[in-house]
Short mmCIF file of C-alpha atoms in Angstrom, two decimals:
data_model
loop_
_atom_site.label_atom_id
_atom_site.label_comp_id
_atom_site.label_asym_id
_atom_site.label_seq_id
_atom_site.Cartn_x
_atom_site.Cartn_y
_atom_site.Cartn_z
CA MET U 1 14.91 7.11 141.68
CA SER U 2 14.79 9.72 144.47
CA LYS U 3 14.26 8.69 148.08
CA LEU U 4 10.89 10.46 148.04
CA ARG U 5 9.75 8.56 144.94
CA PHE U 6 10.97 5.26 146.44
CA VAL U 7 9.22 5.90 149.76
CA ASN U 8 6.02 6.90 147.96
CA SER U 9 6.05 3.73 145.84
CA LEU U 10 6.65 1.65 148.95
CA LEU U 11 3.78 3.34 150.78
CA ILE U 12 1.40 2.84 147.85
CA SER U 13 2.37 -0.80 147.57
CA THR U 14 1.89 -1.28 151.30
CA ALA U 15 -1.49 0.48 151.20
CA ILE U 16 -2.74 -1.61 148.32
CA CYS U 17 -1.48 -4.76 150.00
CA PHE U 18 -3.33 -3.75 153.15
CA PHE U 19 -6.53 -3.14 151.16
CA LEU U 20 -6.19 -6.34 149.17
CA PRO U 21 -4.63 -9.32 150.92
CA SER U 22 -4.66 -11.28 147.66
CA ILE U 23 -4.14 -9.03 144.66
CA ALA U 24 -3.57 -9.84 141.03
CA ALA U 25 -2.71 -7.92 137.96
CA ARG U 26 -5.45 -7.22 135.59
CA GLY U 27 -3.18 -9.58 133.76
CA GLY U 28 -2.44 -11.69 136.68
CA HIS U 29 -3.40 -15.11 137.77
CA SER U 30 -3.30 -18.55 136.29
CA ASP U 31 -3.35 -22.10 137.54
CA TYR U 32 -3.51 -23.31 133.94
CA ILE U 33 -0.80 -25.52 132.45
CA HIS U 34 -0.56 -25.58 128.70
CA PRO U 35 -1.27 -29.03 127.29
CA GLY U 36 1.70 -31.05 126.11
CA ASP U 37 4.51 -29.50 128.13
CA GLY U 38 4.09 -28.57 131.75
CA ASN U 39 7.15 -26.34 131.54
CA SER U 40 6.36 -24.80 128.17
CA SER U 41 5.28 -21.44 129.53
CA PHE U 42 5.85 -19.00 132.34
CA HIS U 43 2.93 -19.37 134.73
CA GLY U 44 2.79 -16.17 136.74
CA THR U 45 0.42 -15.47 139.57
CA ALA U 46 0.22 -11.94 140.90
CA ARG U 47 -2.44 -12.50 143.53
CA ASN U 48 0.35 -12.31 146.12
CA LEU U 49 2.25 -9.65 144.25
CA PHE U 50 3.47 -7.74 147.29
CA ALA U 51 3.84 -10.76 149.53
CA GLN U 52 6.62 -12.53 147.63
CA GLU U 53 9.48 -11.92 145.21
CA GLU U 54 8.42 -11.69 141.61
CA THR U 55 9.40 -14.66 139.42
CA ARG U 56 10.92 -13.70 136.09
CA PRO U 57 10.68 -15.80 132.95
CA SER U 58 13.92 -17.28 131.69
CA LEU U 59 15.93 -15.76 128.86
CA GLU U 60 15.28 -18.93 126.91
CA LEU U 61 11.56 -18.23 127.03
CA THR U 62 11.99 -14.76 125.50
CA ARG U 63 13.41 -16.15 122.26
CA GLY U 64 11.11 -15.49 119.35
CA TYR U 65 9.64 -12.33 120.90
CA MET U 66 10.54 -8.95 119.45
CA THR U 67 12.96 -6.86 121.47
CA ASN U 68 12.11 -3.21 121.96
CA ASP U 69 14.39 -2.30 119.06
CA ASP U 70 12.79 -5.02 116.92
CA LEU U 71 9.33 -3.68 117.76
CA GLU U 72 10.30 -0.10 116.94
CA LYS U 73 11.73 -1.18 113.58
CA ALA U 74 8.65 -3.31 112.81
CA MET U 75 6.35 -0.37 113.52
CA LYS U 76 8.39 1.98 111.32
CA ASP U 77 8.48 -0.59 108.54
CA PHE U 78 4.72 -1.04 108.84
CA THR U 79 3.94 2.65 108.38
CA LYS U 80 6.20 2.73 105.32
CA ARG U 81 4.50 -0.31 103.81
CA CYS U 82 1.00 0.93 104.67
CA SER U 83 1.60 4.66 104.43
CA LYS U 84 -1.77 5.38 102.81
CA ILE U 85 -3.74 4.21 105.83
CA SER U 86 -1.36 4.71 108.75
CA ARG U 87 1.03 6.97 110.58
CA LEU U 88 3.50 6.48 113.43
CA TYR U 89 3.76 8.81 116.39
CA SER U 90 4.93 8.77 120.01
CA ILE U 91 2.96 9.92 123.05
CA GLY U 92 6.05 10.25 125.24
CA LYS U 93 8.93 8.23 126.68
CA SER U 94 9.40 5.59 129.33
CA VAL U 95 11.51 6.11 132.46
CA ASN U 96 14.58 4.93 130.55
CA GLY U 97 13.77 7.11 127.55
CA PHE U 98 12.30 4.60 125.13
CA PRO U 99 9.58 6.15 122.90
CA LEU U 100 6.02 5.02 123.52
CA TRP U 101 5.13 4.38 119.88
CA VAL U 102 1.60 4.35 118.48
CA ILE U 103 0.32 3.33 115.04
CA GLU U 104 -2.83 5.09 113.84
CA ILE U 105 -4.86 3.30 111.17
CA SER U 106 -7.47 5.21 109.16
CA ASP U 107 -8.22 6.23 105.60
CA ARG U 108 -7.23 9.73 106.76
CA PRO U 109 -4.58 9.20 109.45
CA GLY U 110 -3.62 12.24 111.47
CA GLU U 111 -6.76 14.16 110.53
CA ILE U 112 -9.67 15.01 112.79
CA GLU U 113 -12.95 13.60 111.47
CA ALA U 114 -16.47 13.12 112.74
CA GLU U 115 -15.65 9.50 113.49
CA PRO U 116 -15.15 7.45 116.67
CA ALA U 117 -11.63 6.57 117.82
CA PHE U 118 -10.50 3.35 119.45
CA LYS U 119 -7.19 2.51 121.14
CA TYR U 120 -5.48 -0.76 121.99
CA ILE U 121 -2.67 -0.82 124.56
CA GLY U 122 -0.45 -3.82 125.17
CA ASN U 123 2.37 -4.75 127.55
CA VAL U 124 1.13 -2.61 130.46
CA HIS U 125 2.96 -5.11 132.62
CA GLY U 126 6.46 -5.91 131.43
CA ASP U 127 6.12 -9.65 131.96
CA GLU U 128 2.97 -9.90 129.83
CA PRO U 129 4.30 -9.56 126.27
CA VAL U 130 1.61 -11.39 124.27
CA GLY U 131 -0.35 -8.19 123.67
CA ARG U 132 2.54 -6.40 121.97
CA GLU U 133 2.96 -9.28 119.54
CA LEU U 134 -0.77 -9.57 118.78
CA LEU U 135 -1.24 -5.84 118.25
CA LEU U 136 1.41 -5.70 115.54
CA ARG U 137 -0.21 -8.74 113.91
CA LEU U 138 -3.54 -6.90 114.06
CA ALA U 139 -2.09 -3.87 112.28
CA ASN U 140 -0.52 -6.02 109.58
CA TRP U 141 -3.72 -8.04 109.08
CA ILE U 142 -5.77 -4.87 108.54
CA CYS U 143 -3.16 -3.50 106.11
CA ASP U 144 -3.15 -6.74 104.13
CA ASN U 145 -6.94 -7.11 104.01
CA TYR U 146 -8.61 -3.69 104.04
CA ASN U 147 -9.12 -3.75 100.27
CA LYS U 148 -10.72 -7.21 100.27
CA ASP U 149 -12.24 -7.87 103.71
CA PRO U 150 -15.46 -5.96 104.57
CA LEU U 151 -14.67 -5.81 108.29
CA ALA U 152 -11.18 -4.44 107.74
CA GLN U 153 -12.57 -1.93 105.24
CA MET U 154 -15.25 -0.83 107.69
CA ILE U 155 -12.65 -0.16 110.37
CA VAL U 156 -10.29 1.76 108.07
CA GLU U 157 -13.05 3.93 106.59
CA ASN U 158 -15.12 4.60 109.72
CA VAL U 159 -12.82 4.44 112.76
CA HIS U 160 -9.52 5.96 113.81
CA LEU U 161 -7.74 2.97 115.35
CA HIS U 162 -4.71 3.70 117.54
CA ILE U 163 -2.43 0.79 118.46
CA MET U 164 0.23 1.01 121.19
CA PRO U 165 1.95 -2.39 121.42
CA SER U 166 4.00 -1.55 124.53
CA LEU U 167 3.29 0.88 127.34
CA ASN U 168 6.05 -0.61 129.48
CA PRO U 169 9.12 -1.29 127.31
CA ASP U 170 11.42 -0.91 130.32
CA GLY U 171 9.64 -3.64 132.26
CA PHE U 172 9.71 -5.88 129.20
CA SER U 173 13.47 -5.46 128.75
CA ILE U 174 14.13 -6.75 132.29
CA ARG U 175 11.26 -9.28 132.16
CA LYS U 176 9.52 -7.77 135.20
CA ARG U 177 5.97 -6.63 135.81
CA ASN U 178 6.64 -3.05 136.94
CA ASN U 179 8.32 -0.17 135.15
CA ALA U 180 11.93 0.95 135.66
CA ASN U 181 10.91 2.73 138.88
CA ASN U 182 9.36 -0.52 140.14
CA VAL U 183 5.85 0.92 139.95
CA ASP U 184 2.85 -1.04 138.67
CA LEU U 185 1.46 1.18 135.90
CA ASN U 186 -2.02 -0.30 136.36
CA ARG U 187 -2.08 1.03 139.94
CA ASP U 188 -0.70 4.48 139.13
CA PHE U 189 -3.80 6.34 137.89
CA PRO U 190 -5.99 8.64 140.01
CA ASP U 191 -8.60 6.58 141.83
CA GLN U 192 -12.22 7.48 142.53
CA PHE U 193 -12.20 5.99 146.03
CA PHE U 194 -8.71 6.59 147.40
CA SER U 195 -6.40 9.57 147.00
CA PHE U 196 -2.99 7.91 147.33
CA ASN U 197 -2.26 8.57 143.63
CA GLU U 198 -3.19 12.26 143.59
CA ASP U 199 0.36 13.65 143.74
CA LEU U 200 1.11 14.56 140.11
CA SER U 201 4.82 14.99 140.84
CA LEU U 202 5.03 11.28 141.63
CA ARG U 203 3.10 10.09 138.59
CA GLN U 204 5.10 7.79 136.33
CA PRO U 205 6.04 9.17 132.88
CA GLU U 206 4.21 6.32 131.14
CA THR U 207 1.05 7.11 133.12
CA MET U 208 1.31 10.82 132.43
CA ALA U 209 1.75 10.09 128.73
CA VAL U 210 -1.51 8.15 128.62
CA MET U 211 -3.38 10.85 130.55
CA THR U 212 -2.11 13.54 128.17
CA TRP U 213 -2.97 11.33 125.20
CA LEU U 214 -6.62 11.23 126.25
CA ARG U 215 -6.70 15.01 126.54
CA ASP U 216 -5.41 15.34 122.97
CA ILE U 217 -7.56 12.64 121.33
CA ARG U 218 -11.16 11.88 122.18
CA PHE U 219 -11.42 8.09 122.32
CA THR U 220 -14.84 6.46 122.31
CA ALA U 221 -13.62 3.09 123.55
CA SER U 222 -10.44 1.15 124.22
CA ALA U 223 -8.95 -2.03 125.61
CA THR U 224 -5.73 -3.07 127.30
CA LEU U 225 -4.26 -6.51 126.68
CA HIS U 226 -2.97 -8.54 129.61
CA GLY U 227 -1.99 -12.11 130.30
CA GLY U 228 -2.45 -14.64 133.08
CA ALA U 229 -6.14 -15.45 132.62
CA LEU U 230 -8.78 -15.68 129.90
CA VAL U 231 -11.61 -13.20 130.49
CA ALA U 232 -12.98 -9.79 129.46
CA ASN U 233 -13.03 -7.50 132.50
CA PHE U 234 -15.17 -4.35 132.84
CA PRO U 235 -15.78 -1.54 135.45
CA TRP U 236 -15.89 -0.95 138.23
CA ASP U 237 -12.53 -2.38 139.22
CA GLY U 238 -12.79 -1.34 142.86
CA THR U 239 -15.30 -0.84 145.65
CA GLU U 240 -15.70 1.98 148.11
CA ASP U 241 -15.36 -0.29 151.14
CA LYS U 242 -12.49 -2.37 149.70
CA ARG U 243 -14.54 -5.57 149.76
CA LYS U 244 -14.93 -8.02 146.88
CA TYR U 245 -18.37 -7.99 145.22
CA TYR U 246 -20.07 -7.00 141.96
CA TYR U 247 -19.94 -3.21 141.80
CA ALA U 248 -21.67 -1.88 138.69
CA CYS U 249 -20.86 1.39 136.93
CA PRO U 250 -23.65 3.50 135.33
CA ASP U 251 -23.11 1.82 131.94
CA ASP U 252 -22.98 -1.71 133.29
CA GLU U 253 -25.29 -3.12 130.59
CA THR U 254 -23.24 -1.56 127.82
CA PHE U 255 -19.97 -2.81 129.27
CA ARG U 256 -21.38 -6.31 129.60
CA PHE U 257 -22.44 -6.12 125.96
CA LEU U 258 -18.96 -5.00 124.83
CA ALA U 259 -17.26 -7.66 126.95
CA ARG U 260 -19.51 -10.32 125.43
CA ILE U 261 -18.59 -9.15 121.92
CA TYR U 262 -14.99 -10.02 122.69
CA SER U 263 -15.70 -13.17 124.65
CA LYS U 264 -18.16 -14.73 122.22
CA SER U 265 -15.96 -13.90 119.20
CA HIS U 266 -13.05 -15.66 120.88
CA ARG U 267 -12.31 -19.31 120.24
CA ASN U 268 -12.94 -20.42 123.82
CA MET U 269 -13.13 -17.46 126.21
CA SER U 270 -16.92 -17.69 126.57
CA LEU U 271 -16.59 -21.37 127.55
CA SER U 272 -14.79 -20.46 130.77
CA LYS U 273 -15.71 -22.49 133.85
CA GLU U 274 -14.45 -19.75 136.17
CA PHE U 275 -16.19 -16.77 134.53
CA GLU U 276 -19.76 -17.01 133.24
CA GLU U 277 -19.79 -16.13 129.52
CA GLY U 278 -16.07 -15.36 129.82
CA ILE U 279 -16.68 -11.90 131.28
CA THR U 280 -16.36 -10.41 134.75
CA ASN U 281 -16.94 -7.25 136.72
CA GLY U 282 -13.53 -6.22 138.04
CA ALA U 283 -14.53 -5.73 141.66
CA SER U 284 -16.34 -9.05 141.62
CA TRP U 285 -13.14 -10.81 140.54
CA TYR U 286 -10.80 -8.90 142.87
CA PRO U 287 -10.77 -5.16 143.61
CA ILE U 288 -7.87 -3.00 142.44
CA TYR U 289 -7.23 0.72 142.89
CA GLY U 290 -5.43 3.19 140.66
CA GLY U 291 -6.29 1.20 137.52
CA MET U 292 -6.33 2.57 133.99
CA GLN U 293 -9.75 1.13 133.11
CA ASP U 294 -11.88 3.08 135.58
CA TRP U 295 -9.87 6.27 135.04
CA ASN U 296 -10.60 6.10 131.29
CA TYR U 297 -14.34 5.87 131.87
CA ILE U 298 -14.50 8.58 134.54
CA HIS U 299 -12.04 11.15 133.25
CA GLY U 300 -11.51 10.29 129.60
CA GLY U 301 -15.07 9.64 128.43
CA CYS U 302 -13.71 6.35 127.11
CA PHE U 303 -15.32 2.92 127.55
CA GLU U 304 -12.35 0.67 128.36
CA LEU U 305 -12.16 -3.08 128.83
CA THR U 306 -9.29 -5.01 130.38
CA LEU U 307 -8.74 -8.12 128.28
CA GLU U 308 -6.94 -11.16 129.66
CA ILE U 309 -6.03 -12.85 126.40
CA SER U 310 -3.86 -15.81 127.40
CA ASP U 311 -3.82 -18.08 130.42
CA ASN U 312 -0.04 -17.96 130.40
CA LYS U 313 1.65 -14.63 130.92
CA TRP U 314 4.67 -15.49 128.80
CA PRO U 315 4.01 -18.49 126.54
CA ARG U 316 6.60 -19.78 124.14
CA ALA U 317 6.80 -17.78 120.93
CA SER U 318 5.74 -20.87 119.00
CA GLU U 319 2.30 -20.54 120.58
CA LEU U 320 1.74 -16.96 119.39
CA PRO U 321 0.18 -17.89 116.00
CA THR U 322 -2.48 -19.96 117.80
CA ILE U 323 -3.17 -17.22 120.36
CA TRP U 324 -3.47 -14.72 117.50
CA ASP U 325 -5.88 -17.00 115.69
CA TYR U 326 -8.01 -17.31 118.83
CA ASN U 327 -8.11 -13.53 119.42
CA ARG U 328 -8.13 -12.04 115.90
CA LYS U 329 -11.89 -12.02 115.36
CA SER U 330 -12.51 -10.67 118.87
CA MET U 331 -10.06 -7.80 118.40
CA LEU U 332 -11.62 -6.82 115.08
CA ASN U 333 -15.24 -7.13 116.23
CA LEU U 334 -14.61 -5.00 119.32
CA VAL U 335 -13.29 -2.14 117.17
CA ALA U 336 -16.08 -2.54 114.63
CA SER U 337 -18.70 -2.32 117.41
CA LEU U 338 -18.09 1.44 117.44
CA VAL U 339 -19.70 1.60 114.01
CA LYS U 340 -22.17 -1.27 114.17
CA THR U 341 -23.91 -0.37 117.44
CA GLY U 342 -24.91 2.59 119.57
CA VAL U 343 -26.38 6.01 118.83
CA HIS U 344 -24.24 8.40 116.80
CA GLY U 345 -24.80 11.86 115.37
CA ARG U 346 -23.96 15.52 115.41
CA ILE U 347 -25.39 18.63 117.04
CA PHE U 348 -26.14 21.74 114.97
CA SER U 349 -27.43 25.21 115.71
CA LEU U 350 -30.62 26.26 113.91
CA ASP U 351 -29.67 29.92 113.71
CA GLN U 352 -26.30 29.40 112.02
CA GLY U 353 -26.39 25.80 110.82
CA LYS U 354 -22.95 25.18 112.29
CA PRO U 355 -21.70 22.31 114.48
CA LEU U 356 -22.55 23.01 118.09
CA PRO U 357 -20.39 21.45 120.82
CA GLY U 358 -22.73 20.07 123.42
CA LEU U 359 -23.58 17.24 125.78
CA VAL U 360 -25.55 14.04 125.24
CA VAL U 361 -27.25 12.17 128.08
CA VAL U 362 -29.46 9.10 128.16
CA LYS U 363 -32.34 8.96 130.61
CA GLY U 364 -31.71 6.55 133.45
CA ILE U 365 -27.92 6.44 132.94
CA ASN U 366 -25.83 8.79 135.06
CA TYR U 367 -23.16 9.47 132.46
CA THR U 368 -22.57 12.33 130.03
CA VAL U 369 -20.96 12.10 126.60
CA LYS U 370 -19.37 15.24 125.17
CA ALA U 371 -19.68 16.12 121.51
CA HIS U 372 -16.46 17.02 119.71
CA GLN U 373 -15.44 20.67 119.89
CA ARG U 374 -14.87 21.03 116.14
CA TYR U 375 -17.45 18.80 114.44
CA ALA U 376 -19.88 18.35 117.33
CA ASP U 377 -20.10 14.63 116.63
CA TYR U 378 -20.95 12.25 119.46
CA HIS U 379 -20.77 8.48 119.73
CA ARG U 380 -22.90 6.97 122.49
CA LEU U 381 -22.27 3.27 122.99
CA LEU U 382 -25.36 1.46 124.31
CA ALA U 383 -26.53 -2.12 124.68
CA PRO U 384 -28.94 -3.06 121.87
CA GLY U 385 -32.48 -4.36 122.22
CA GLN U 386 -33.82 -1.41 124.20
CA LYS U 387 -35.57 1.91 123.84
CA TYR U 388 -33.52 4.93 124.88
CA GLU U 389 -34.46 8.55 125.56
CA VAL U 390 -31.54 10.65 124.31
CA THR U 391 -31.16 14.37 125.08
CA ALA U 392 -28.72 16.83 123.50
CA SER U 393 -27.97 20.21 125.08
CA SER U 394 -25.64 23.17 124.70
CA PRO U 395 -25.36 26.46 126.63
CA GLY U 396 -27.60 29.14 125.14
CA TYR U 397 -29.82 26.65 123.31
CA LYS U 398 -32.92 24.69 124.14
CA SER U 399 -32.21 21.03 124.76
CA LYS U 400 -33.92 18.45 122.56
CA THR U 401 -34.93 14.89 123.32
CA THR U 402 -35.72 11.97 121.08
CA THR U 403 -36.58 8.35 121.72
CA VAL U 404 -34.77 5.71 119.70
CA TRP U 405 -35.17 1.97 119.51
CA LEU U 406 -31.72 0.46 119.30
CA GLY U 407 -31.88 -2.86 117.51
CA GLU U 408 -29.04 -4.86 116.03
CA ASN U 409 -27.72 -1.90 114.02
CA ALA U 410 -26.53 1.55 114.98
CA VAL U 411 -28.82 4.57 114.87
CA THR U 412 -27.84 8.05 113.69
CA ALA U 413 -29.61 10.86 115.56
CA ASP U 414 -28.66 14.42 114.56
CA PHE U 415 -29.91 17.28 116.72
CA ILE U 416 -30.72 20.83 115.54
CA LEU U 417 -30.92 23.04 118.62
CA ILE U 418 -32.93 26.26 118.78
CA PRO U 419 -31.52 29.33 120.58
CA GLU U 420 -33.09 30.01 123.95
CA THR U 421 -35.56 32.91 124.27
CA SER U 422 -35.19 35.90 126.53
CA SER U 423 -37.67 36.76 129.28
CA ARG U 424 -39.69 38.75 126.71
CA GLY U 425 -40.06 35.77 124.44
CA ASN U 426 -37.79 37.07 121.66
CA LEU U 427 -34.87 35.08 120.28
CA LEU U 428 -31.57 35.93 121.89
CA ARG U 429 -29.77 38.26 119.51
CA SER U 430 -26.20 39.05 118.72
CA SER U 431 -25.10 42.62 119.53
CA CYS U 432 -25.00 45.09 116.65
CA ASP U 433 -23.46 48.49 116.12
CA CYS U 434 -26.13 50.81 114.72
CA SER U 435 -28.11 53.87 115.69
CA CYS U 436 -31.54 53.00 114.34
CA LYS U 437 -34.41 52.74 116.80
CA SER U 438 -35.34 49.26 115.66
CA CYS U 439 -31.82 47.89 116.13
CA GLY U 440 -32.91 45.93 119.16
CA GLN U 441 -35.60 44.06 117.21
CA PRO U 442 -34.98 40.61 115.74
CA LEU U 443 -33.64 41.03 112.20
CA LEU U 444 -36.49 39.27 110.39
CA THR U 445 -39.14 41.21 112.34
CA GLN U 446 -37.48 44.47 111.47
CA PHE U 447 -37.20 43.61 107.79
CA PHE U 448 -40.80 42.40 107.48
CA THR U 449 -41.99 45.63 109.08
CA GLU U 450 -40.05 47.99 106.86
CA THR U 451 -40.51 46.44 103.43
CA ASN U 452 -43.45 46.18 101.05
CA ASN U 453 -45.41 43.01 100.51
CA GLY U 454 -43.57 41.95 97.32
CA ILE U 455 -40.19 42.00 99.00
CA THR U 456 -41.67 40.28 102.05
CA ILE U 457 -42.94 37.38 99.94
CA THR U 458 -39.58 37.11 98.18
CA LEU U 459 -37.77 37.06 101.52
CA PHE U 460 -40.12 34.39 102.83
CA VAL U 461 -39.35 32.15 99.87
CA VAL U 462 -35.62 32.69 100.35
CA VAL U 463 -35.84 31.82 104.05
CA VAL U 464 -37.78 28.63 103.33
CA PHE U 465 -35.24 27.65 100.71
CA LEU U 466 -32.35 28.28 103.10
CA CYS U 467 -34.05 26.13 105.75
CA PHE U 468 -34.41 23.39 103.17
CA LEU U 469 -30.69 23.59 102.36
CA LEU U 470 -29.85 23.52 106.06
CA GLN U 471 -31.87 20.36 106.56
CA ARG U 472 -30.09 18.71 103.64
CA ARG U 473 -26.74 19.77 104.97
CA VAL U 474 -27.43 18.28 108.38
CA ARG U 475 -28.85 15.05 107.00
CA PHE U 476 -25.88 14.36 104.76
CA ASN U 477 -23.02 15.61 106.94
CA LEU U 478 -22.42 12.11 108.28
CA TRP U 479 -22.84 10.27 104.99
CA LYS U 480 -19.44 8.67 105.33
CA GLN U 481 -20.21 7.20 108.73
CA ARG U 482 -23.62 5.82 107.94
CA GLN U 483 -23.94 2.25 106.83
CA SER U 484 -26.75 1.08 104.59
CA SER U 485 -28.33 -0.73 107.53
CA ARG U 486 -28.18 2.23 109.92
CA ARG U 487 -31.38 4.13 110.67
CA SER U 488 -31.11 7.90 110.66
CA ILE U 489 -33.25 10.59 112.29
CA THR U 490 -32.97 14.35 112.67
CA VAL U 491 -34.45 16.03 115.72
#
């Protein structure tokens, strides 16, 4: 590592330590001792991360966990065994050159569809390996059950699920929290309050890979898996004045809803004595800066949770089946929430009947969701049990607003936007190359004027029929996404 990179890392660590006298990982602290054997697990606390030397788990404790080579082979074997519903790809390489592998699970892997995408990331911190083990178990469970389990089938057919078991393979190989450059990857993202991470030349390759990944794929939601506590954490992670208190983001209600899905589906997370309902606002627990979670929400349009899935950072491998059993339903239900809840739909243009990339906003929530550039589909996650005023807009078209009651099931709301009118009240027209005097008139007006009544009536019938076909096309474009219980409206 260059002297400049080392000095920068030292300055960032010092700054964060100054901001936060007692700092943990999101994947950090535990005073819990596993029943039966007080020495059965590595109990790591990161609340004093920069104040003391990091304790590494013993080599003995790593037995039973997959090495990086084992994990790579297992992922390749998985995509061969489940080739019909999966593919394997890499988003980049770690500092030491190990590929950052991702499994995509879908009935049409590698294709762009008008469906939401979800990502799971494990092993952000090298000494928190439970997530990498559980994520491969998740992939295998879906592969084994998607033809017989309704939840697995729903995920495969309606979501593009991306699973990255290890973001920090270098840290894992040396059993340390940080990457090979000794940088905490969950403090390396651009921060909304402080600019110490703004120098792109000093960004870690693992961090850059994730940032590029979100530019290439539009994720609706995601979660990172950590260890050292048992709680579902949601934004904001930091505060503007560096103090510890509940600091809500614009979608606080929705994030609380998503966090509760995980917590209440878990065997005992919601029974926590430290965290009410097993969930917490990040800044209320302890503020961090440069975290992945807030960056995803602000810059990636992605609703991300930070999930602490085991009290022990590095439990014995013999405990992994139990931890998987405790987390399996939560992991599945969180992904399925993209289909079961929220407001989903597409935006079309009335004049051409084509998908229209646009923006979707909800009254009272200062956050904008972008529709996909190709299919103009949007997926707006919202807490159920409320009435929402949803508006779709696109440059050159009149915005449209509808009110939806979001109950227990998702709602499909497709928007058909009308072109804006000019100052004279006529529809905006495309340019044409002709010499006739009436070229500047709207096409239908010109035709009605210059034809006899019989042709006019025939044209009218044709136009009505085309409008009917357009309505049918819009209504059925999302047939694959809609569940039998989902209400559907067209605006």
